[in-house]
CSV table of C-alpha atoms and ligand atoms in Angstrom, one decimal:
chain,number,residue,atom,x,y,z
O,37,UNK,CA,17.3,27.4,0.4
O,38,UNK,CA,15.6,25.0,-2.0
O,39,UNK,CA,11.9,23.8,-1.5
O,40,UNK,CA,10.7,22.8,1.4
O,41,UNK,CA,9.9,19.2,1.9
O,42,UNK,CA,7.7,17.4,4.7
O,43,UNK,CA,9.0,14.3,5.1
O,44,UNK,CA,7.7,11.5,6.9
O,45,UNK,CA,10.2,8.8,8.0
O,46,UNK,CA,9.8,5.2,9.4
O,47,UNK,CA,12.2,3.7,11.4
O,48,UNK,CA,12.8,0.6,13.9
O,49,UNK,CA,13.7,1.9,17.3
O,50,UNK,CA,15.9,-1.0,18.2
O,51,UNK,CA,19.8,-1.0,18.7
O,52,UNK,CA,20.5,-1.4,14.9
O,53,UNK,CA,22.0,0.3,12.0
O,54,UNK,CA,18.9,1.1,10.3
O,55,UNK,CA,17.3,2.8,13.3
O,56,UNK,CA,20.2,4.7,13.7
O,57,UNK,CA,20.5,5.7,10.5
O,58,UNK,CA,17.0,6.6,10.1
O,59,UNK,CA,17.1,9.1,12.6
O,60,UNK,CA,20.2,10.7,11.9
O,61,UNK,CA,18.0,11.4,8.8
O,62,UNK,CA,15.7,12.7,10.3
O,63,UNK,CA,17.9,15.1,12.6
O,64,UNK,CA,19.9,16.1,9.4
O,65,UNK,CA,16.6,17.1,7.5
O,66,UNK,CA,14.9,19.0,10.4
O,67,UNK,CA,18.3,20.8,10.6
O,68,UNK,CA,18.2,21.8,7.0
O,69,UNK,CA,14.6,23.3,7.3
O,70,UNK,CA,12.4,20.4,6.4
O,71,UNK,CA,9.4,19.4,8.6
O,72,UNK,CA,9.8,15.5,9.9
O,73,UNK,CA,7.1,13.0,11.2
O,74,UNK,CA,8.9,10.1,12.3
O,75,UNK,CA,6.6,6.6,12.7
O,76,UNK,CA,7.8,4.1,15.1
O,77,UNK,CA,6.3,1.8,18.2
O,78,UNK,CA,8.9,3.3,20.0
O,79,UNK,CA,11.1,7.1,20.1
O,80,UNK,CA,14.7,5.3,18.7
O,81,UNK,CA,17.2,6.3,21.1
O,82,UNK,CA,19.0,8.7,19.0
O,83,UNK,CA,16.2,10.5,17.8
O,84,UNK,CA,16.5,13.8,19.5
O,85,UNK,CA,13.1,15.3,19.8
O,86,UNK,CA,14.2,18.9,21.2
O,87,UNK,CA,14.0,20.1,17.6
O,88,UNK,CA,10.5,21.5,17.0
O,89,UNK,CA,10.9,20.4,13.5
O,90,UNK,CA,10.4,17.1,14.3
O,91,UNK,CA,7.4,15.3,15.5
O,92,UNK,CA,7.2,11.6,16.7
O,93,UNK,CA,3.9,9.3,16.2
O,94,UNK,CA,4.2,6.5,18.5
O,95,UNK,CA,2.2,3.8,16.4
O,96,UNK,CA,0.3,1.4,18.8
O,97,UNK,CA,0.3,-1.8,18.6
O,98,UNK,CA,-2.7,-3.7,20.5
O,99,UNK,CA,-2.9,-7.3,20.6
O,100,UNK,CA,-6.5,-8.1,20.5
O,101,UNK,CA,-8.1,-11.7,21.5
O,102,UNK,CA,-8.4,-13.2,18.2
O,103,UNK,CA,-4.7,-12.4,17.1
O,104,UNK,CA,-2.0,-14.8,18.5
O,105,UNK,CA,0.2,-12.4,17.5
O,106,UNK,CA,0.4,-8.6,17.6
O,107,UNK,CA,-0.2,-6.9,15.0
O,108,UNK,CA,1.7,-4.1,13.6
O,109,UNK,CA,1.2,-3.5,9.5
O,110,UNK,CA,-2.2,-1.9,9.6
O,111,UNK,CA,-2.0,0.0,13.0
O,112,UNK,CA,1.2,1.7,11.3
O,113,UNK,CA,-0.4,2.4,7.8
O,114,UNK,CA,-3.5,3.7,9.4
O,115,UNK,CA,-1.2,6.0,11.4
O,116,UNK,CA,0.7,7.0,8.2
O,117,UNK,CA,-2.5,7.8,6.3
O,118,UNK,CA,-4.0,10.1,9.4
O,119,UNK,CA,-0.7,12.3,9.2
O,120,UNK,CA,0.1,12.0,5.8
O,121,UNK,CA,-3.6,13.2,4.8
O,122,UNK,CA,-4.1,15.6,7.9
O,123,UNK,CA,-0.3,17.4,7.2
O,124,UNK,CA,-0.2,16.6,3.0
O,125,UNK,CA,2.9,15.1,3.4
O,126,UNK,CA,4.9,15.2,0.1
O,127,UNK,CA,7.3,11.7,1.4
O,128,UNK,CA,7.0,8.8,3.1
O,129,UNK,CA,10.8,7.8,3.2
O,130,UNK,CA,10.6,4.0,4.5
O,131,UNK,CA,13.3,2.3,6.1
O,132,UNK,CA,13.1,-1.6,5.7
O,133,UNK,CA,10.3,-2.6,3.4
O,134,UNK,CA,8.7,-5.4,5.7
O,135,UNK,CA,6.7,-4.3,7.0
O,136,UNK,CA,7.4,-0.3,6.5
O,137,UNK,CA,7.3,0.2,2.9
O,138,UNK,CA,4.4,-2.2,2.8
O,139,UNK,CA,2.7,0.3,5.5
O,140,UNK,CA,3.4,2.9,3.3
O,141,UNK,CA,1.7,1.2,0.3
O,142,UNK,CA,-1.5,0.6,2.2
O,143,UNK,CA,-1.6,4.0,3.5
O,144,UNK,CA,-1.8,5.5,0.3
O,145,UNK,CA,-4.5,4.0,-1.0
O,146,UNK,CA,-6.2,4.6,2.0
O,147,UNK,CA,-5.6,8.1,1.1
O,148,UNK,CA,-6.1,7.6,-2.7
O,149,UNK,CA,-4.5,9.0,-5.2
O,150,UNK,CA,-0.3,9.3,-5.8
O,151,UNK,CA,0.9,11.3,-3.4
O,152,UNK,CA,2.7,11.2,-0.7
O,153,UNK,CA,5.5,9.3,-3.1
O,154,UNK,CA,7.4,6.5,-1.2
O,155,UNK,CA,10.8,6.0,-1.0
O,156,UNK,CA,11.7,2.8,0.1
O,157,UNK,CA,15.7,2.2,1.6
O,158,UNK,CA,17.0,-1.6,1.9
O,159,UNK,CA,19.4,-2.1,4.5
O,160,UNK,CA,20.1,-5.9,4.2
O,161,UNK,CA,17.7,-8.4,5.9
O,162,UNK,CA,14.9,-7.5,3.5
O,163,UNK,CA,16.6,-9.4,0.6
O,164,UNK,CA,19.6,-11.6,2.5
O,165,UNK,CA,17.1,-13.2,5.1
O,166,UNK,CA,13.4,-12.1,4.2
O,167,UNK,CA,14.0,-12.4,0.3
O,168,UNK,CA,14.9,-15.7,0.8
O,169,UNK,CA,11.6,-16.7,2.7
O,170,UNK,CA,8.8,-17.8,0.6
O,171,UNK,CA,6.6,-16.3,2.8
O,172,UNK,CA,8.3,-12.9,2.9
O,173,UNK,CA,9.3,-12.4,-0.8
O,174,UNK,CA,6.7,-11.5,-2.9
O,175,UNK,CA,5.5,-9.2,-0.6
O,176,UNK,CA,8.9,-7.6,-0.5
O,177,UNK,CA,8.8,-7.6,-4.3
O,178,UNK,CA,5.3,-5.8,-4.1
O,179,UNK,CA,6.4,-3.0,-2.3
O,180,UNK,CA,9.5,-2.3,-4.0
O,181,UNK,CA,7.6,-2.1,-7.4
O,182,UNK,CA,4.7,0.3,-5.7
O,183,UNK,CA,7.9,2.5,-4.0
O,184,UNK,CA,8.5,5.4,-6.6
O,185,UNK,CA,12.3,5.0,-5.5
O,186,UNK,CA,14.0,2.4,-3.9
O,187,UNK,CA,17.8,3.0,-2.1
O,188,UNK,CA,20.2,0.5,-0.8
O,189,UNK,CA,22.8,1.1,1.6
O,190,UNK,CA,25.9,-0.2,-0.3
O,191,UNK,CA,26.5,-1.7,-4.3
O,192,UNK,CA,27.4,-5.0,-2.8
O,193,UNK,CA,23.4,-4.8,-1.1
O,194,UNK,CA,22.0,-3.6,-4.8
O,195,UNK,CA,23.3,-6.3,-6.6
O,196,UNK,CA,22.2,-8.6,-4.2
O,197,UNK,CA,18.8,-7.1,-4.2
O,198,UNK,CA,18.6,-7.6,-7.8
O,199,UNK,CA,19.2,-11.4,-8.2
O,200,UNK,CA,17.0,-12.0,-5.3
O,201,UNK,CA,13.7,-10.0,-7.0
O,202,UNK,CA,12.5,-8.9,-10.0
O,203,UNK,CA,12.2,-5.1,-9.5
O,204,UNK,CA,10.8,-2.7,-12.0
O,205,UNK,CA,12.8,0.3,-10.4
O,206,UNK,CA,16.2,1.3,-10.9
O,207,UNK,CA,17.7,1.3,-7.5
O,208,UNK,CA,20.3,4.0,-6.2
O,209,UNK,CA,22.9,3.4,-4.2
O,210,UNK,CA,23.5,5.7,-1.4
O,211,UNK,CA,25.7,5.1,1.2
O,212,UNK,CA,25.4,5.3,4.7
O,213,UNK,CA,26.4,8.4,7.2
O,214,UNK,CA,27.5,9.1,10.5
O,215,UNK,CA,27.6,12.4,11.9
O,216,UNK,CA,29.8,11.8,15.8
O,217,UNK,CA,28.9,13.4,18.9
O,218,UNK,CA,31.4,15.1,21.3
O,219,UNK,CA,32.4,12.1,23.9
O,220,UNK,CA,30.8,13.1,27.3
O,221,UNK,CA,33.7,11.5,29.3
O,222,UNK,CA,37.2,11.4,29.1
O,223,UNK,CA,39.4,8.0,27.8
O,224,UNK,CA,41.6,7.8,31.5
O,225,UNK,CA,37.9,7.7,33.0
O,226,UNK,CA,36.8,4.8,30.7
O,227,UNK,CA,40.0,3.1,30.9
O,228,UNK,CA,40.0,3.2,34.6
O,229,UNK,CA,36.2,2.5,34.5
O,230,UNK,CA,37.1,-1.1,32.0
O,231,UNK,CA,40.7,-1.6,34.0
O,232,UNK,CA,42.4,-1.8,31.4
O,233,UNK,CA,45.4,0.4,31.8
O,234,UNK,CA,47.2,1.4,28.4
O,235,UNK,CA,46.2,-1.9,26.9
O,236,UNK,CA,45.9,-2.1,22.9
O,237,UNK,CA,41.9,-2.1,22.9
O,238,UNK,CA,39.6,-3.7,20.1
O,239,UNK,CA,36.0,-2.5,20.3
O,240,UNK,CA,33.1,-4.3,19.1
O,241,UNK,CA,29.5,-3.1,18.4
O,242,UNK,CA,26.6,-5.3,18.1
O,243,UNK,CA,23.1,-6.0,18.5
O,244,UNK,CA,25.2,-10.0,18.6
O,245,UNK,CA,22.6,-10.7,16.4
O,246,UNK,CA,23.5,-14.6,14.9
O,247,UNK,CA,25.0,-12.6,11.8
O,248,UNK,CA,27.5,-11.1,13.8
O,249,UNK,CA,29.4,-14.3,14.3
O,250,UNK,CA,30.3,-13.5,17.9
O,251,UNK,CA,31.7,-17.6,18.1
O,252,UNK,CA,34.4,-16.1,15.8
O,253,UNK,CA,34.9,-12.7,17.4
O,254,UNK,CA,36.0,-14.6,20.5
O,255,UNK,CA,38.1,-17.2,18.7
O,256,UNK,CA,40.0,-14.2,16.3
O,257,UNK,CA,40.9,-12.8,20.5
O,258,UNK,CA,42.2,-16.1,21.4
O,259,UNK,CA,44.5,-16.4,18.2
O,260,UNK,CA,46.1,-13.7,18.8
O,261,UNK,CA,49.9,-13.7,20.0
O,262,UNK,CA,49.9,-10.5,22.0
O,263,UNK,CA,47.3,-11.0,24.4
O,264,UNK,CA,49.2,-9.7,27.3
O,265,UNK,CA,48.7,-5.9,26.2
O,266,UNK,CA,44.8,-6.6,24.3
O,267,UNK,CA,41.8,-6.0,25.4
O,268,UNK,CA,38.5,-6.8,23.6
O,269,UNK,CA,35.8,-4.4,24.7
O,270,UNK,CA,31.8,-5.3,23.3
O,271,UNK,CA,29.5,-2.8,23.7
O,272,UNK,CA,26.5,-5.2,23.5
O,273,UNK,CA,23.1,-4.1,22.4
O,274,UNK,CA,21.7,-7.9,23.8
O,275,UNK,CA,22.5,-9.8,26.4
O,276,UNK,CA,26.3,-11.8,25.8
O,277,UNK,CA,25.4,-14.7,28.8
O,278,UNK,CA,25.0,-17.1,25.8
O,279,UNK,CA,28.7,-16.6,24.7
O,280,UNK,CA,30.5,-16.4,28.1
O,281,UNK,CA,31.0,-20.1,28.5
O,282,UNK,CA,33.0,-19.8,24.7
O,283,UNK,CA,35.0,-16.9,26.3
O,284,UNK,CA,35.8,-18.9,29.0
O,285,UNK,CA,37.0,-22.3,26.9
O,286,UNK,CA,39.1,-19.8,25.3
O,287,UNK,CA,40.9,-18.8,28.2
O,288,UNK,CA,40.2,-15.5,27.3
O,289,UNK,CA,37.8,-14.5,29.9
O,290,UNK,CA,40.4,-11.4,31.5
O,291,UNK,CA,41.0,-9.9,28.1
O,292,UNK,CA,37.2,-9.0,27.7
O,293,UNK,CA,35.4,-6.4,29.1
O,294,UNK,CA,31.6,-6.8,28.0
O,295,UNK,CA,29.3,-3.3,28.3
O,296,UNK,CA,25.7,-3.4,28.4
O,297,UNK,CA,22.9,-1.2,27.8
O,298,UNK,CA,25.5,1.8,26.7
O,299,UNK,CA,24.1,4.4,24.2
O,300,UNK,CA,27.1,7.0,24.7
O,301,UNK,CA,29.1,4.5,22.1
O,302,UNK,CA,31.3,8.0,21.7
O,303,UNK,CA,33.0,7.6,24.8
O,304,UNK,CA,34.4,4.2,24.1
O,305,UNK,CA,35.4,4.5,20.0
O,306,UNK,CA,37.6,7.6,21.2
O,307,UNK,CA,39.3,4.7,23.7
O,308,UNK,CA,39.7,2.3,21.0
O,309,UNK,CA,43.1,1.4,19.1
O,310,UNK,CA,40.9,-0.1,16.5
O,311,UNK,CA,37.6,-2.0,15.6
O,312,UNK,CA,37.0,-5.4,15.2
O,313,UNK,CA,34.2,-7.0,13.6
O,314,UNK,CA,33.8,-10.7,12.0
O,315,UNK,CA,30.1,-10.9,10.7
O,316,UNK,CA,29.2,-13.2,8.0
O,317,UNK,CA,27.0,-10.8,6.5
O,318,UNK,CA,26.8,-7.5,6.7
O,319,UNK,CA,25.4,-4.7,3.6
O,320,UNK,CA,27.4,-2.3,5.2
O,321,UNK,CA,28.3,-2.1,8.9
O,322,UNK,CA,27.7,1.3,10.2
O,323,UNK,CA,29.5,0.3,13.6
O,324,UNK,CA,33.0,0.6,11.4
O,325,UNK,CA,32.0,3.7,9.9
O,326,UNK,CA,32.1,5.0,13.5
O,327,UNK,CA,34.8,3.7,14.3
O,328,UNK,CA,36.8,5.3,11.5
O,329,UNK,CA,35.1,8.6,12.1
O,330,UNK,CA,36.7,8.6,15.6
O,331,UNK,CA,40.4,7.7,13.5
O,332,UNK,CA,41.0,4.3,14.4
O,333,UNK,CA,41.2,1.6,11.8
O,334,UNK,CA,39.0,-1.5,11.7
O,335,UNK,CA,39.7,-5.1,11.1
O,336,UNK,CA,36.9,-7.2,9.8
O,337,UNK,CA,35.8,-10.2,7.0
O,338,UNK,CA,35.7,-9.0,3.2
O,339,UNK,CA,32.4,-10.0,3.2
O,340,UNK,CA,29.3,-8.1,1.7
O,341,UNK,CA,29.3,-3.9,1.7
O,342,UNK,CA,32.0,-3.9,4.0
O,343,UNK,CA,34.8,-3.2,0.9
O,344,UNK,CA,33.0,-0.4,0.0
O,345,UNK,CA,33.9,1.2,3.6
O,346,UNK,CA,37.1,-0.3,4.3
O,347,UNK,CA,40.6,0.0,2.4
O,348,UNK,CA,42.4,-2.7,2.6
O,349,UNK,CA,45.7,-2.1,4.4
O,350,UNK,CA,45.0,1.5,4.5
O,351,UNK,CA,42.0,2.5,6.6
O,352,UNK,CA,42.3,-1.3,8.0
O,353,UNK,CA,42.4,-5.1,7.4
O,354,UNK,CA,40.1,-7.0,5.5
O,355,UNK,CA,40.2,-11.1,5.3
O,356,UNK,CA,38.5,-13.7,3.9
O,357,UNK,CA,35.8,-14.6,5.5
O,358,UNK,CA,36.7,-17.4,8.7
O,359,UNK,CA,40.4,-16.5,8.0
O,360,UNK,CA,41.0,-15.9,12.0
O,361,UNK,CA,44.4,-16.7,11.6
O,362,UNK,CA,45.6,-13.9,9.3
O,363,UNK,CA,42.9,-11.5,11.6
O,364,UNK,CA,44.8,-11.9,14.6
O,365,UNK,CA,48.3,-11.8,13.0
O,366,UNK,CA,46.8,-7.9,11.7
O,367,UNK,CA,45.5,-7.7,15.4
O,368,UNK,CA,48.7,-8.5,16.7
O,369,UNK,CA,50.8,-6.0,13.9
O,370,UNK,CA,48.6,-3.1,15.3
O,371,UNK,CA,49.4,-4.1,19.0
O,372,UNK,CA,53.4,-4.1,18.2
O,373,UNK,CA,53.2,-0.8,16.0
O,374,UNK,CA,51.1,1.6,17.3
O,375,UNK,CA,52.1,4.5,15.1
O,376,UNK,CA,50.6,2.1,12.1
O,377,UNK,CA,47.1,1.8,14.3
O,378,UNK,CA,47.3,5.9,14.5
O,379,UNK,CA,48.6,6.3,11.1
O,380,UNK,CA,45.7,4.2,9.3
O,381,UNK,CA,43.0,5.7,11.7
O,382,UNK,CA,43.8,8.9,10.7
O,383,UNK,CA,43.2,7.6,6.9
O,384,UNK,CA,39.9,6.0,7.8
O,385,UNK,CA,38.7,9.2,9.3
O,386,UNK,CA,39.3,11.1,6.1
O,387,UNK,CA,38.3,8.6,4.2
O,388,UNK,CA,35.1,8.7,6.4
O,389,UNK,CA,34.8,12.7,6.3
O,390,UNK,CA,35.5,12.9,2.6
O,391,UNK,CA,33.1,10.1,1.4
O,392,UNK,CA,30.2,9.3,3.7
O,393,UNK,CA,29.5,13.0,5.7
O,394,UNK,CA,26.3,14.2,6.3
O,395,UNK,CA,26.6,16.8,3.8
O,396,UNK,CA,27.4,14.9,1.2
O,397,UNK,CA,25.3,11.9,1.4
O,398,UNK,CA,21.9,13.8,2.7
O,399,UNK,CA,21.7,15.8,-0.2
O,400,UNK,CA,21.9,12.1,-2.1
O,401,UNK,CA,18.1,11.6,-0.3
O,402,UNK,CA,16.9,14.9,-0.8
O,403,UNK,CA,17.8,14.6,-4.5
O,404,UNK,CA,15.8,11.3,-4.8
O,405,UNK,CA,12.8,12.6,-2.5
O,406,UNK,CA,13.0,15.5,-5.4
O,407,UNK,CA,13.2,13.1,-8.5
O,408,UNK,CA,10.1,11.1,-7.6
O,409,UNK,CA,7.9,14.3,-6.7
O,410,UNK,CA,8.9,16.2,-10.5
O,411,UNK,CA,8.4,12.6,-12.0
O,412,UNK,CA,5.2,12.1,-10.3
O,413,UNK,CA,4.4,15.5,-12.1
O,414,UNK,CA,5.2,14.8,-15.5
R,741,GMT,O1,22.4,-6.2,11.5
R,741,GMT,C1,22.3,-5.2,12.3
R,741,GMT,O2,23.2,-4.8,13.0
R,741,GMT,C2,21.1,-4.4,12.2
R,741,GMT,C3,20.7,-4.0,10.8
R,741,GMT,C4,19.6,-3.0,10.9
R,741,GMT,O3,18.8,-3.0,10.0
R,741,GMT,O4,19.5,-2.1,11.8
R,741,GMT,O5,21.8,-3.5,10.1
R,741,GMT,C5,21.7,-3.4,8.7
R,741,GMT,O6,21.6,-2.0,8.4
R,741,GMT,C6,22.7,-1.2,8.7
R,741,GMT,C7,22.4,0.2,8.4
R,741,GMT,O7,22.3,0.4,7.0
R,741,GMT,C8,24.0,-1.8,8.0
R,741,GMT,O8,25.1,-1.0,8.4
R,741,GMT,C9,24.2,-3.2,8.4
R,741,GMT,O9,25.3,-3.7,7.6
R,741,GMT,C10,23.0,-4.1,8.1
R,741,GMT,N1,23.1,-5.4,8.6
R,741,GMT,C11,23.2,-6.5,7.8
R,741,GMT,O10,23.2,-6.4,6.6
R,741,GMT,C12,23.4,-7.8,8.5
């Protein structure tokens, strides 16, 4: 057993990749012996609080008279300097830098001095939407420079990073994981449950965030030639009102089957053929990662990090981006050969297993928590 770290994480709670991510982490640490404080204004859902090793700080957030809006930058870093000073944490391991890593900045030099070191991990919007902002930038910029590390998800996300700021750091790239959970219910019962008998289904996970192109997710379904035997199942993280009237121009409202307010995503990637995702940007697109960890294979746009998970015509399909055409001729390949939907999921998953595990990506972060403490020492 190497040294034992305390670790304090920050993390959105919202239905995201980050937030997911970030406590996975945190799980994954705890579980190799390291003591977690995990900052948020809410528990994320998958943070599983049964282990003793970790402890959530729900950061409050009040909205006093003179603020139109609420506040959350200082409430947080006053919260991360109370535990970081009262448990001498050794990391602050910040996920998003706006306004996180910026919290974690302002914390310690509440604190004074150079410890805890920060580790700052970009996951996309920071520099593909917030870089871009005037108003957002510089501040970015600032917190990168005072991180003692700074991570992104995928290369595509690094290189982006660096021809949007002028950084100081050398980043590292460490890719995303996905440990999966047993399914709690069986694929007849979610079939029967969706009515969709033994019908080729495409699953789609979302926040349906603008990003997420769902105008083109519903368009790729209407291309397709087989639609007799497909269903499109979107497990939606916000509410898909806004896109029903597109569904139904389509004519495609009876090959969709929308899901709300479903955390147990396990249950329905085991009942997938395959995943199918058309976002304009994405760094990296942990919903596909899933998806191949459950074997099936995912069709999406070559757009951003999303090469970096998915082999073209082995662990899926990968088109240029708006190419719906050539998308749903792939859809429809997979609905007339089955064996080649099996075949390539069971690819993906090793690919998956043997590239973006737990075990070998977690030691990735431990390393870099590791690297900034002995340089901090030198
Ligand atoms: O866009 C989302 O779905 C949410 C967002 C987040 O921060 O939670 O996702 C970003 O981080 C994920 C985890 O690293 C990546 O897998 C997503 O690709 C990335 N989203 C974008 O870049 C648009």
């Amino acid at each position: 057993m190497g040294r034992k770290l305390k670790i304090g994480i920050i993390g959105y709670p919202l239905i995201g990749g980050s937030g997911i991510l970030a406590s996975s982490l945190a799980m994954e640490l705890a579980q190799r012996d390291h003591d977690i404080h995990f900052f948020s204004y809410e528990k994320p859902f998958r943070l599983n609080l049964d282990d003793s090793r970790i402890r959530f700080h729900k950061v409050p957030v009040a909205n006093y008279r003179p603020f139109e809006y609420a506040e959350y930058t200082l409430p947080l870093a006053v919260k991360i300097a109370e535990v970081a000073a009262s448990e001498k944490l050794d990391i602050i391991h910040a996920h998003y830098a706006v306004p996180h890593a910026t919290a974690s900045c302002i914390a310690r030099e509440m604190i004074g001095g150079s410890q805890p070191k920060i580790i700052t991990t970009l996951h996309g919007t920071d520099t593909t939407l917030l870089g871009q902002n005037r108003n957002y930038k510089f501040a970015i910029q600032h917190a990168l420079n005072q991180s003692d590390a700074v991570t992104t998800v995928s290369e595509s996300l690094r290189q982006d990073t660096i021809k949007t700021f002028d950084i100081e750091n050398r980043i590292r790239v460490v890719h995303n994981f996905f440990t999966p959970s047993r399914p709690t219910r069986t694929q007849e019962e979610i079939r029967k449950q969706l009515d969709i008998g033994d019908d080729f289904v495409l699953l789609h996970m979302s926040n349906l965030r603008p990003v997420k192109r769902v105008d083109l997710l519903l368009k790729t379904l209407a291309s397709c030639q087989r639609k007799e035997r497909l269903k499109l199942v979107v497990l939606a993280g916000s509410p898909f009102d806004e896109f029903q009237s597109l569904a139904k121009d389509l004519g495609i409202q009876s090959n969709l089957r929308v899901v709300d307010n479903e955390y147990l995503v396990e249950n329905y990637l085991q009942t997938a053929d395959a995943g199918l995702y058309t976002s304009e940007r994405e760094s990296f697109c942990l919903s596909i990662l899933e998806t191949m960890f459950f074997g099936k294979p995912s069709i999406a746009f070559s757009i951003g990090g999303i090469p970096e998970v998915v082999r073209n015509t082995e662990t899926g399909f990968l088109h240029s981006f708006e190419d719906i055409e050539s998308m749903a001729k792939s859809i429809d390949q997979l609905v007339d050969d089955r064996e080649l939907a099996a075949k390539m999921g069971g690819r993906a998953k090793e690919h998956a297993c043997e590239n973006f595990s737990a075990d070998l990506i977690v030691p990735q972060y431990l390393d870099t928590y590791l690297s900034a403490l002995d340089e901090g020492n030198q």
